[in-house]
Short mmCIF file of C-alpha atoms in Angstrom, two decimals:
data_model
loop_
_atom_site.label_atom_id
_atom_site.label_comp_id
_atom_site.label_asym_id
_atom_site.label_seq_id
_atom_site.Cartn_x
_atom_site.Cartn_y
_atom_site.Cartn_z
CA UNK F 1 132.46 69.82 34.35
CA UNK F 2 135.94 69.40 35.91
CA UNK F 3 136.33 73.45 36.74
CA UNK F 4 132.86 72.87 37.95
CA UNK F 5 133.70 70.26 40.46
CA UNK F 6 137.35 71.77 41.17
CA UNK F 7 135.48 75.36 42.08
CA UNK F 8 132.78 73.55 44.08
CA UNK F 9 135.81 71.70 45.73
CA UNK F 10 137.10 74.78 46.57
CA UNK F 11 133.71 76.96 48.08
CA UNK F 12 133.46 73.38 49.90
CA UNK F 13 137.03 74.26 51.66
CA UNK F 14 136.40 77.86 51.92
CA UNK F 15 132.86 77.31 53.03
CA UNK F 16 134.06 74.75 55.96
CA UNK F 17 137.07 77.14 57.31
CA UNK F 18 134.44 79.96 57.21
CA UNK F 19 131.79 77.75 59.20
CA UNK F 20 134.81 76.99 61.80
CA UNK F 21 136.02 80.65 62.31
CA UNK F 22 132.53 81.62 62.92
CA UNK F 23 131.59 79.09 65.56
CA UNK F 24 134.90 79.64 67.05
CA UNK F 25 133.49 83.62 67.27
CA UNK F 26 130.08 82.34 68.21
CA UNK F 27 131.82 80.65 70.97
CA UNK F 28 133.48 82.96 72.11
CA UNK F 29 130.47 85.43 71.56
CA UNK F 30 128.27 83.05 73.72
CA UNK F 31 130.49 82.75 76.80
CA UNK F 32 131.14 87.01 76.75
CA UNK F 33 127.20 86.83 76.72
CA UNK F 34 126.72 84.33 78.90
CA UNK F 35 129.25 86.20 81.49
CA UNK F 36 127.04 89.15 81.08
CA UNK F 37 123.72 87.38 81.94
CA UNK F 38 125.40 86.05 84.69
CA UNK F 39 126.48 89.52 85.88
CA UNK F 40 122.84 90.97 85.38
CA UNK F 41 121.42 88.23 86.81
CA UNK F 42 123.07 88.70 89.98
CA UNK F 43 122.90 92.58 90.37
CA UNK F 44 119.05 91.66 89.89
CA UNK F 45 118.68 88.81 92.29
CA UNK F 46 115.78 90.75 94.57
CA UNK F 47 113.97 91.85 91.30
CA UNK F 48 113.79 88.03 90.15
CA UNK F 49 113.14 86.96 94.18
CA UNK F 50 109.86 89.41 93.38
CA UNK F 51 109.32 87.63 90.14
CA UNK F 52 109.02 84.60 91.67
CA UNK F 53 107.24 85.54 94.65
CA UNK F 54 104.57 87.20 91.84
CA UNK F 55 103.95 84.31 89.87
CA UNK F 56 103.34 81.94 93.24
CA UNK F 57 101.15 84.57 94.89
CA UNK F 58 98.52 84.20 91.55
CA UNK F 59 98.33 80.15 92.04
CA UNK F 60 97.89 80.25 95.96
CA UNK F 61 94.74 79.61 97.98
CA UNK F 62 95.27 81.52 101.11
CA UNK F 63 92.40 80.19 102.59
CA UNK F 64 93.51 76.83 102.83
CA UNK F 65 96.80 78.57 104.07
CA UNK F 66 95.28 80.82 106.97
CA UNK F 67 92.31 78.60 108.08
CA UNK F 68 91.24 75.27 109.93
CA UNK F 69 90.52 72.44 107.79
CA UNK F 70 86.85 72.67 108.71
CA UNK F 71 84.22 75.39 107.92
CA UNK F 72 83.50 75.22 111.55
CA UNK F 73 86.07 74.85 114.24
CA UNK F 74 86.49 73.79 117.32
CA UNK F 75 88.14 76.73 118.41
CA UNK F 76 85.40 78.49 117.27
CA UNK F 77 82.81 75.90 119.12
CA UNK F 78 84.37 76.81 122.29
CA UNK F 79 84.10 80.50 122.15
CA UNK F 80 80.51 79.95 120.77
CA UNK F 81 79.90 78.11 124.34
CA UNK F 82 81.77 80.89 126.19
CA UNK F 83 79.71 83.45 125.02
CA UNK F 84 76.58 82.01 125.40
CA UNK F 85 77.56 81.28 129.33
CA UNK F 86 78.45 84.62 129.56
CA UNK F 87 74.60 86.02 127.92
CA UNK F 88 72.13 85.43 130.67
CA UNK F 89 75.08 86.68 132.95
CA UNK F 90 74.68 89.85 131.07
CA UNK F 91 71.20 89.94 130.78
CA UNK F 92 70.68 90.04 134.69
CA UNK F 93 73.43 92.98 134.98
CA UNK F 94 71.04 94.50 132.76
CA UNK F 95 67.65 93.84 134.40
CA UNK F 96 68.71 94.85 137.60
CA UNK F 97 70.34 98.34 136.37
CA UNK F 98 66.69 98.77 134.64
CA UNK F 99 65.10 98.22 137.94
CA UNK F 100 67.12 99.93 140.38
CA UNK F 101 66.45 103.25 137.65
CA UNK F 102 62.70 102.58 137.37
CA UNK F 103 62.50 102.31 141.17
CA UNK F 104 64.42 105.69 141.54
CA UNK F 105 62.38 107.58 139.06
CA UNK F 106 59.43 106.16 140.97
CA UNK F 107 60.74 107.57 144.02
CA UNK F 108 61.42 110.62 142.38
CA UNK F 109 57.65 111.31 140.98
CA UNK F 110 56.36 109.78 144.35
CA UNK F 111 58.27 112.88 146.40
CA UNK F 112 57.75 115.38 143.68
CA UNK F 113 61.28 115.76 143.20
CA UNK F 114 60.29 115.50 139.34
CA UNK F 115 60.81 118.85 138.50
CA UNK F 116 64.86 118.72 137.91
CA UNK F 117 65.51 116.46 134.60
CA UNK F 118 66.31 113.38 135.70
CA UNK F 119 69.23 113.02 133.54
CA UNK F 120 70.72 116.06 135.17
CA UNK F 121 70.13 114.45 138.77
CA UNK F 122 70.50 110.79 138.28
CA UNK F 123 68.13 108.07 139.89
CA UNK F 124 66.39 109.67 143.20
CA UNK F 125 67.10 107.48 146.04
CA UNK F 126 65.54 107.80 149.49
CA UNK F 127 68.22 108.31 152.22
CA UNK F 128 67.27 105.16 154.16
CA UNK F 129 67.66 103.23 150.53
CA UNK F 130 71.39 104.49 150.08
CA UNK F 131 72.82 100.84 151.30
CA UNK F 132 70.32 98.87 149.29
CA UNK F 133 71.87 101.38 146.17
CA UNK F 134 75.07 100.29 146.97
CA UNK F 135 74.64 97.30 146.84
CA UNK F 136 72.58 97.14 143.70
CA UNK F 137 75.51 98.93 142.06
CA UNK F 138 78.04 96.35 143.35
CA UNK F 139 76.13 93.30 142.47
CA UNK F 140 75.74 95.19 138.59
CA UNK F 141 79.33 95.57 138.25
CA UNK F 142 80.28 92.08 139.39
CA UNK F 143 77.86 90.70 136.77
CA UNK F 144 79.30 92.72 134.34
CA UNK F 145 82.93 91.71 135.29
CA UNK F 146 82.30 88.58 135.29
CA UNK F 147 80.37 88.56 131.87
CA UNK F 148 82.99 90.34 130.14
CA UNK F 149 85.79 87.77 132.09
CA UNK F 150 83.96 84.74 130.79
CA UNK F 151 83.94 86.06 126.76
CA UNK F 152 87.51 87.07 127.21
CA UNK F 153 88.65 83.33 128.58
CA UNK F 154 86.79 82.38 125.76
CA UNK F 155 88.26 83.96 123.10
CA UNK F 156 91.68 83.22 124.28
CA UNK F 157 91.12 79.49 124.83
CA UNK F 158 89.24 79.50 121.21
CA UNK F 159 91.94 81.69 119.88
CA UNK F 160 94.52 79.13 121.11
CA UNK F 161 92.49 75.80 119.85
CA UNK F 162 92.09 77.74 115.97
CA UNK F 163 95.76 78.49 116.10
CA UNK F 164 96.42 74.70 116.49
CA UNK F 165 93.87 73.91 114.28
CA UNK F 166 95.06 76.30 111.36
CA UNK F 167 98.75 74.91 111.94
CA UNK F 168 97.61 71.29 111.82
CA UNK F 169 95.95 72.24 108.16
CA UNK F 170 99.00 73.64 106.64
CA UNK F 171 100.65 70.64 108.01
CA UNK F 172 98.52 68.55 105.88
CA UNK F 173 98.31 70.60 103.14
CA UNK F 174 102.45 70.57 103.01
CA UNK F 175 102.19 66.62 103.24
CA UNK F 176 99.52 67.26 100.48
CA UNK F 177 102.82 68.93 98.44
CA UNK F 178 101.51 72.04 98.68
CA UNK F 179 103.62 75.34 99.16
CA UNK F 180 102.61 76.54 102.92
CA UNK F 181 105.75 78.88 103.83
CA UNK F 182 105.61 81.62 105.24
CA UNK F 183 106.08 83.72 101.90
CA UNK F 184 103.61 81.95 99.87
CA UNK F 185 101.02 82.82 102.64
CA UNK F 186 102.60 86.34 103.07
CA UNK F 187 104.78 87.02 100.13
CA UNK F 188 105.53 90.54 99.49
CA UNK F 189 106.30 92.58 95.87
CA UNK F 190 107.83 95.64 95.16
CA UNK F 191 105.51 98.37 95.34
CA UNK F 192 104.78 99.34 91.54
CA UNK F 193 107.05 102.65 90.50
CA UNK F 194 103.22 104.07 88.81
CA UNK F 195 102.84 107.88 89.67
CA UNK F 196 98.98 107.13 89.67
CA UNK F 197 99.53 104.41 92.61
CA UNK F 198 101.55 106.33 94.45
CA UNK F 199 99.50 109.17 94.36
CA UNK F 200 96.81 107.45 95.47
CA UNK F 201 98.27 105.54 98.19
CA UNK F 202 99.64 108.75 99.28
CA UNK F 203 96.40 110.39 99.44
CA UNK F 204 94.95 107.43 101.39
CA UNK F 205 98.06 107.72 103.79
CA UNK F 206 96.81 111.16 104.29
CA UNK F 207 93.07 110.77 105.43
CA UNK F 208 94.53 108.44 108.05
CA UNK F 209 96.79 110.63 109.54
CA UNK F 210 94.28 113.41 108.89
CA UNK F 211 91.75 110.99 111.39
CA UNK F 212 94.85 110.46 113.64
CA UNK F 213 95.14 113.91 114.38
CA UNK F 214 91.67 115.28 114.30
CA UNK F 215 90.07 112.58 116.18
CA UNK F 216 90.79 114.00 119.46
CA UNK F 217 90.12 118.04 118.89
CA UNK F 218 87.12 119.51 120.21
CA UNK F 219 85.30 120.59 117.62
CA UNK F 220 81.19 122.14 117.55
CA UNK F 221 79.02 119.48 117.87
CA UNK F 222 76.25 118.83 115.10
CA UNK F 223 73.41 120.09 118.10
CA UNK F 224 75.16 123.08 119.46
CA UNK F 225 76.17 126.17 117.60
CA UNK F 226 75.12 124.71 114.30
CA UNK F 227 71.99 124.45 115.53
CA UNK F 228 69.33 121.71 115.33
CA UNK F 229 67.56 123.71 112.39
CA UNK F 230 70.38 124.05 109.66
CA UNK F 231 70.98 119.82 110.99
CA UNK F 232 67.29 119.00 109.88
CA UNK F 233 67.79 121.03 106.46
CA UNK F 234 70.82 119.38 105.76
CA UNK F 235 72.53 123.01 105.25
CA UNK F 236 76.43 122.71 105.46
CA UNK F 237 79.09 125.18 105.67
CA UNK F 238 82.68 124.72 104.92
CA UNK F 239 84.71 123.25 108.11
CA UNK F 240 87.75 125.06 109.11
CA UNK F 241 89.55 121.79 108.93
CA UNK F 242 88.71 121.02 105.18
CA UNK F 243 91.67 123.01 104.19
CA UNK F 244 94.22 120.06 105.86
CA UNK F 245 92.51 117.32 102.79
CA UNK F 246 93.87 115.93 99.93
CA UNK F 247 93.20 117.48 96.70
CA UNK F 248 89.97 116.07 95.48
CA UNK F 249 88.53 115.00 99.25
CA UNK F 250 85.89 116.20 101.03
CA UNK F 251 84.77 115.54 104.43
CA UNK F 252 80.99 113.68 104.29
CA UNK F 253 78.13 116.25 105.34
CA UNK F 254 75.52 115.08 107.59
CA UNK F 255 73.17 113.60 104.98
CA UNK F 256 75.99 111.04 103.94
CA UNK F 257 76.10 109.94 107.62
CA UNK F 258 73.54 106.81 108.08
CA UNK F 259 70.82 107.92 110.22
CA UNK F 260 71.88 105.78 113.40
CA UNK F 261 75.46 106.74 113.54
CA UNK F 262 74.34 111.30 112.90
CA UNK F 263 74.75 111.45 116.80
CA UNK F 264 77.94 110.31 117.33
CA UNK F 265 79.62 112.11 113.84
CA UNK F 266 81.42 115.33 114.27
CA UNK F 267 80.09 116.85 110.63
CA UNK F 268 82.94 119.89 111.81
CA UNK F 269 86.29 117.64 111.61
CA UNK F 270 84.32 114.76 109.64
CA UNK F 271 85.03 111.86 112.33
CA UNK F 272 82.77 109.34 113.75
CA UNK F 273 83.48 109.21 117.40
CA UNK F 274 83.48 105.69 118.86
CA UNK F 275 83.36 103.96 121.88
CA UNK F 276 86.25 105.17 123.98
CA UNK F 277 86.88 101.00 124.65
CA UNK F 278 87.48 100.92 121.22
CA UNK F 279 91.09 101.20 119.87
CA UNK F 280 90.37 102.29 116.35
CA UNK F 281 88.49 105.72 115.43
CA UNK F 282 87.60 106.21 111.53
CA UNK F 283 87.16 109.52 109.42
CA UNK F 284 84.29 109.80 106.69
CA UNK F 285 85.73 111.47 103.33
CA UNK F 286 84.01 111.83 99.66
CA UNK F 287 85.50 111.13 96.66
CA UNK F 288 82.80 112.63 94.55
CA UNK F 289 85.03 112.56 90.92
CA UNK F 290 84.54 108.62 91.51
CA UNK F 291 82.09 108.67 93.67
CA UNK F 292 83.17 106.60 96.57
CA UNK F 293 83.12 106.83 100.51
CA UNK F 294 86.10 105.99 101.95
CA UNK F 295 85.85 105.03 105.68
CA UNK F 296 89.23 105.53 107.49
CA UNK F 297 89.94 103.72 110.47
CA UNK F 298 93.04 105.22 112.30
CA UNK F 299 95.34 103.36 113.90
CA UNK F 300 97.33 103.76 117.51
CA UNK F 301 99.03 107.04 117.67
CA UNK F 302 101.28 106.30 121.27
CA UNK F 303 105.03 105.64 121.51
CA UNK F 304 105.93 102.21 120.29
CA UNK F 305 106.18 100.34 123.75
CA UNK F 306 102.21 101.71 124.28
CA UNK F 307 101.14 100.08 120.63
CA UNK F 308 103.54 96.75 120.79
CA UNK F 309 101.54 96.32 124.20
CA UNK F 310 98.24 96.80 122.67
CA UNK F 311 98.70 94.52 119.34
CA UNK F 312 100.43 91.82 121.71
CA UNK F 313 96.63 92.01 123.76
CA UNK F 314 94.98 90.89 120.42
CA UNK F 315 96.96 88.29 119.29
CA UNK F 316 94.46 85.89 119.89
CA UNK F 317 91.03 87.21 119.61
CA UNK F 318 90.38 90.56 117.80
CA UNK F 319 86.63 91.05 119.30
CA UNK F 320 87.04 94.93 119.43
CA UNK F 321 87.12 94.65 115.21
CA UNK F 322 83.00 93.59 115.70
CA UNK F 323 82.09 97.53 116.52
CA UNK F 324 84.57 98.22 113.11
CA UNK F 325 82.00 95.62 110.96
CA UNK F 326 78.88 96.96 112.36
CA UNK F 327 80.23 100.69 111.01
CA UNK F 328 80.79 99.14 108.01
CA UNK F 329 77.92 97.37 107.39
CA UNK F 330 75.60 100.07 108.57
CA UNK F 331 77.43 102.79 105.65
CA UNK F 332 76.54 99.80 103.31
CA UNK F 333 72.94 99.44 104.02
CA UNK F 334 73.03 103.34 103.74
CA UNK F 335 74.62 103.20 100.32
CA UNK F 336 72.13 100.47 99.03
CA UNK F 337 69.11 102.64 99.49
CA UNK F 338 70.60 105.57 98.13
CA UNK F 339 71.97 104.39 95.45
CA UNK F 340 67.76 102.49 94.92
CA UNK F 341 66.89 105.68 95.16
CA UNK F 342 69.29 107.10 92.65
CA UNK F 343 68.84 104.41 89.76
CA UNK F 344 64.89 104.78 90.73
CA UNK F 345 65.50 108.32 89.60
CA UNK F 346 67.49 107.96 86.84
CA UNK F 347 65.25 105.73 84.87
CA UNK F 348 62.39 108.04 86.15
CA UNK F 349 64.08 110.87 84.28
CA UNK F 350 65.20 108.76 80.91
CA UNK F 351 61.08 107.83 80.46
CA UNK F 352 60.33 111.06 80.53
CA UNK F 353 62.83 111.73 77.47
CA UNK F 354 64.15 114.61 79.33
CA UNK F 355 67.35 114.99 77.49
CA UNK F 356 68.86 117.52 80.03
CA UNK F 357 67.37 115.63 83.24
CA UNK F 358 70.13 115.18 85.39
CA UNK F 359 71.85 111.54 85.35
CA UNK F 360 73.39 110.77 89.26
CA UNK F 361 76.28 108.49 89.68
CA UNK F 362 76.17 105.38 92.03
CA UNK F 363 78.19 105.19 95.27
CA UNK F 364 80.62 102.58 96.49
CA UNK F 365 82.58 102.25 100.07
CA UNK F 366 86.04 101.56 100.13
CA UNK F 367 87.95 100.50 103.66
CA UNK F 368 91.46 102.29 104.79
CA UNK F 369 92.99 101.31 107.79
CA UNK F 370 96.54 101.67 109.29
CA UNK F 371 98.17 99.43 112.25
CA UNK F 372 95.39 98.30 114.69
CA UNK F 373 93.26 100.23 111.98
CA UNK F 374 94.22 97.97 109.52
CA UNK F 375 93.57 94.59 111.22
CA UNK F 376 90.10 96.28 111.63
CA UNK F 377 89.41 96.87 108.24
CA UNK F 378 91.02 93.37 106.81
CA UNK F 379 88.07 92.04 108.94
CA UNK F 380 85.41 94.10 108.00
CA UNK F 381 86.68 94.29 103.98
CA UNK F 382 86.80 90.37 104.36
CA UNK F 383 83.35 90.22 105.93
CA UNK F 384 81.87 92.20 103.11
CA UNK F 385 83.87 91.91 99.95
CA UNK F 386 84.59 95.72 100.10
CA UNK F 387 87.51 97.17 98.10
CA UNK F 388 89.87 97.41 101.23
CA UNK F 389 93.76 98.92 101.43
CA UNK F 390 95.67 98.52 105.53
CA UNK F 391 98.93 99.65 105.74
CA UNK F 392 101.17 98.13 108.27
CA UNK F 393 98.31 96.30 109.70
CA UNK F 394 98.39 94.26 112.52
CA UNK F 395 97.03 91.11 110.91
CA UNK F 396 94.39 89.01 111.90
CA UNK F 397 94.39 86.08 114.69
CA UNK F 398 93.77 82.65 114.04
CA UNK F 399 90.32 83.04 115.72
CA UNK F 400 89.24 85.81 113.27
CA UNK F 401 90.57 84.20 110.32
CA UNK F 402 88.63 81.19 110.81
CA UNK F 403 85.51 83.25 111.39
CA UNK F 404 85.98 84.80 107.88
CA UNK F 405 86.45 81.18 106.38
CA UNK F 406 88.48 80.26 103.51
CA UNK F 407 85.77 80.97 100.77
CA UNK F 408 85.68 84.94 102.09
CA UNK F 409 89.18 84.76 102.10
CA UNK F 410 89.89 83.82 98.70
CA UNK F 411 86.87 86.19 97.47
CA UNK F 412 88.06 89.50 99.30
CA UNK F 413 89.63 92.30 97.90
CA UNK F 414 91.96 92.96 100.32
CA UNK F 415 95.78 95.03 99.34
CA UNK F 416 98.41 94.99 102.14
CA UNK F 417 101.14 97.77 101.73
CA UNK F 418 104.09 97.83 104.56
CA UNK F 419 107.61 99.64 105.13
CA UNK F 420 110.35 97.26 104.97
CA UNK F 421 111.63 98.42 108.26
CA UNK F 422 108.44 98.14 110.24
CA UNK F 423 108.58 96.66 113.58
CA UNK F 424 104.59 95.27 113.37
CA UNK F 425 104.00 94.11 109.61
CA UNK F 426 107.69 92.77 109.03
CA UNK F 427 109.16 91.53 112.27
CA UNK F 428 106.39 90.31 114.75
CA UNK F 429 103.74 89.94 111.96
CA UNK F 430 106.44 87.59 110.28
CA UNK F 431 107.90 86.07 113.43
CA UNK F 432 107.43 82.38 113.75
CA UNK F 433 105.88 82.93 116.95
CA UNK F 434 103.08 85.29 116.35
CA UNK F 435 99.82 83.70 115.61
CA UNK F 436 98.38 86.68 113.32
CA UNK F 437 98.71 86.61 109.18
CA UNK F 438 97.75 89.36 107.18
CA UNK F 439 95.20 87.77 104.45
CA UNK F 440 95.57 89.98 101.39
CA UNK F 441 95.96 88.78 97.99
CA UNK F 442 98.28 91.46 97.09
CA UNK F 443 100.81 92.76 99.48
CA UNK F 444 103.25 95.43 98.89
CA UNK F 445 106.87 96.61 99.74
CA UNK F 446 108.92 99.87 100.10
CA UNK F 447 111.37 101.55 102.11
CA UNK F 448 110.45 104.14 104.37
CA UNK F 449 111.83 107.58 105.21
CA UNK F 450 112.20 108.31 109.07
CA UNK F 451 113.27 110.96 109.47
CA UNK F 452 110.24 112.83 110.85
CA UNK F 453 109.82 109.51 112.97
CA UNK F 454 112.87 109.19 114.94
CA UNK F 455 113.93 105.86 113.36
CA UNK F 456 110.14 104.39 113.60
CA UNK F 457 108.98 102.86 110.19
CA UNK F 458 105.27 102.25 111.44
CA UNK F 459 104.03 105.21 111.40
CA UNK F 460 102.27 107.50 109.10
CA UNK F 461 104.50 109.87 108.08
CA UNK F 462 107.26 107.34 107.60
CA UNK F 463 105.03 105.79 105.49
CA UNK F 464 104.09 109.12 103.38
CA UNK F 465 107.82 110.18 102.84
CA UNK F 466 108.82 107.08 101.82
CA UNK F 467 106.54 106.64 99.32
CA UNK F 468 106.86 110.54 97.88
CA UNK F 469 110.92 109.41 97.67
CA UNK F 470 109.91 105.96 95.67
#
């Protein structure tokens, strides 16, 4: 028992000078470690800034953050009244321009003169009528003018209450102890490093600049040398400009086109043409390996005084975006019925146990926009829940966002992706004095590559080189 004790006596002394060289090391281990974390942690300060900006982005609600505190606004009351001042305004300039043409084609069958088209001659008016035309022309235009003065006054005065209104919410949502900066409304990540992302964002990079550039050529029209037979029959042929795609696109044939919108769609370059008054022209592409429809809406292709001068004009109302919805929706009523049509088919062909019957795949629409392009389709993808991607967008004013509401907001499916030196989405976007947010739930980072830009980081092609770099 005694050279049991004496032994354990001893282990005891060894055991405790052991435990004390090894904290002693742990110590010392700890602090080296310690100075390393340190070290790491500071050469990685922006990846933990994007940390943190990810995790507050997933417990936001940006419509609380971008809208008035009520569903309906004032701002949106007095543009309401505006408009409706402006209607029977507008609906005079319209019943006189309908009577001074009915009384000229009157005219015009009463003298026999008839027999030229009267599209190719215009209205026929007698020579002692030509002040009374005048005149009639004169009082149209002011009515017009004045119409289109009134909604504009409106907007901006509605635009200005909503703006007032949206920053009086956050102010009571930050008394509320809620997080209303201006990166918790508009906090940015690192674009992911995923070849698949890139490629794809790439590819949608490239149908805009694609519309950009094609937009403007002269190409056949769908009536001339195609001729109005081969239109009927729905035959195609391969466009000269199909070559200029990305791999896997194809530029929508006629039959893809809703039926309202065939007469203004080039099927030869594959772009809608607009209204000239509109700033924003889009470009119809198939996907047909997913089969989706992606609408491209083109942004402003001038120097960078021209488009600063026309994003500054919308910074509180963004009524041109209306003509961008009413493409949109009409493609999605399109869709609908074909895609009725196509699971009408489908279970047609599995009743009849036809094991080799052909099974068609469902459409979907997604929304690409750059710039002004992209404020268009934030509206439009916000309207209607649409998949939608802008790049450098323009943002949306506090009169549009309130339109949307917060619900839409928080429902849409809406990715912003910028340039870190871009003069729009990163500088006026995010000035404290601009009244426009972009609204989507994700928004993305990455640095550009200028050098086919002269310096400019908005653009296109900055945005395509930077992203093949990345």
């Amino acid at each position: 028992m005694p050279a049991i004790i004496t032994t354990s006596a001893v282990n005891k002394n060894i055991s405790l000078t052991s435990l004390n060289e090894m904290t002693e090391l742990n110590t010392q281990s700890n602090d080296k470690m310690s100075d390393s974390l340190s070290s790491k942690l500071s050469a990685n300060s922006a990846l933990k800034q994007i940390t943190q900006q990810t995790t507050s982005t997933t417990n936001r609600d940006l419509g609380k953050l971008h809208t008035p505190l009520f569903d309906y606004s004032l701002g949106q009351m007095i543009t309401t009244l505006f408009n409706a001042v402006s209607l029977p305004i507008t609906a005079t300039a319209g019943l006189a321009w309908l009577f001074t043409r009915e009384a000229g084609e009157s005219d015009a069958a009463y003298n026999n003169q008839d027999s030229v088209p009267f599209k190719a001659k215009g209205p026929y008016v007698r020579p002692n009528d030509n002040a009374a035309q005048g005149l009639s022309e004169h009082i149209i235009r002011a009515l017009t003018g004045t119409a289109d003065a009134i909604k504009v006054i409106g907007n901006m005065v509605g635009g200005g209450v909503c703006l007032g209104e949206t920053l009086l919410s956050r102010a009571v949502y930050f008394c509320m102890g809620h997080d209303t900066s201006k990166a918790n409304r508009m906090g940015q990540v690192a674009f992911p490093k995923n070849p698949a992302k890139i490629d794809q964002a790439v590819s949608d990079l490239q149908l805009l600049q694609y519309t950009l550039n094609n937009e403007m050529k002269s190409g056949k029209d769908m009536w001339g040398e195609f001729g109005i037979n081969q239109a009927l029959t729905g035959e195609q042929y391969t466009p000269y400009s199909q070559q200029n795609l990305p791999e896997g696109y194809r530029i929508a044939k006629t039959d893809e086109i809703p039926s309202s919108l065939i007469k203004d769609y080039n099927y030869d370059s594959g772009i809608l043409k607009t209204n000239p008054s509109i700033a924003v022209g889009v470009g119809v592409f198939i996907e047909e390996s997913t089969g989706t429809i992606k609408l491209a809406f083109r942004g402003i292709g001038e120097d960078p005084s021209t488009a600063k001068g026309s994003i500054t004009g919308s910074l509180y109302t963004d009524s041109f975006m209306q003509s961008t919805l009413d493409i949109v929706e009409r493609f999605e009523r399109n869709v609908h019925y074909k895609n009725e049509l196509i699971k009408y088919e489908n279970s047609q062909a599995k009743k009849s146990g036809n094991i080799d019957a052909d099974i068609q795949q469902t459409w979907h629409i997604e929304l690409l926009g750059h710039s002004l392009g992209g404020e268009g389709v934030e509206y439009a993808g916000a309207m209607t829940g649409l998949k939608t991607t802008a790049y450098n967008s323009a943002g949306l004013s506090a009169l549009t966002r309130a339109e949307i509401g917060s619900d839409r907001i928080n429902a849409a499916n809406i990715t912003n992706v910028n340039t870190q030196g871009d003069w729009l989405s990163q500088q006026m976007i995010r000035s404290s004095f601009v009244p426009k947010a972009q609204i989507g739930g994700t928004q993305y980072q990455f640095a550009e590559d200028t050098r086919r830009t002269n310096g400019d980081a908005h653009f296109v092609e900055a945005m395509i080189d930077g992203l093949k770099k990345y």
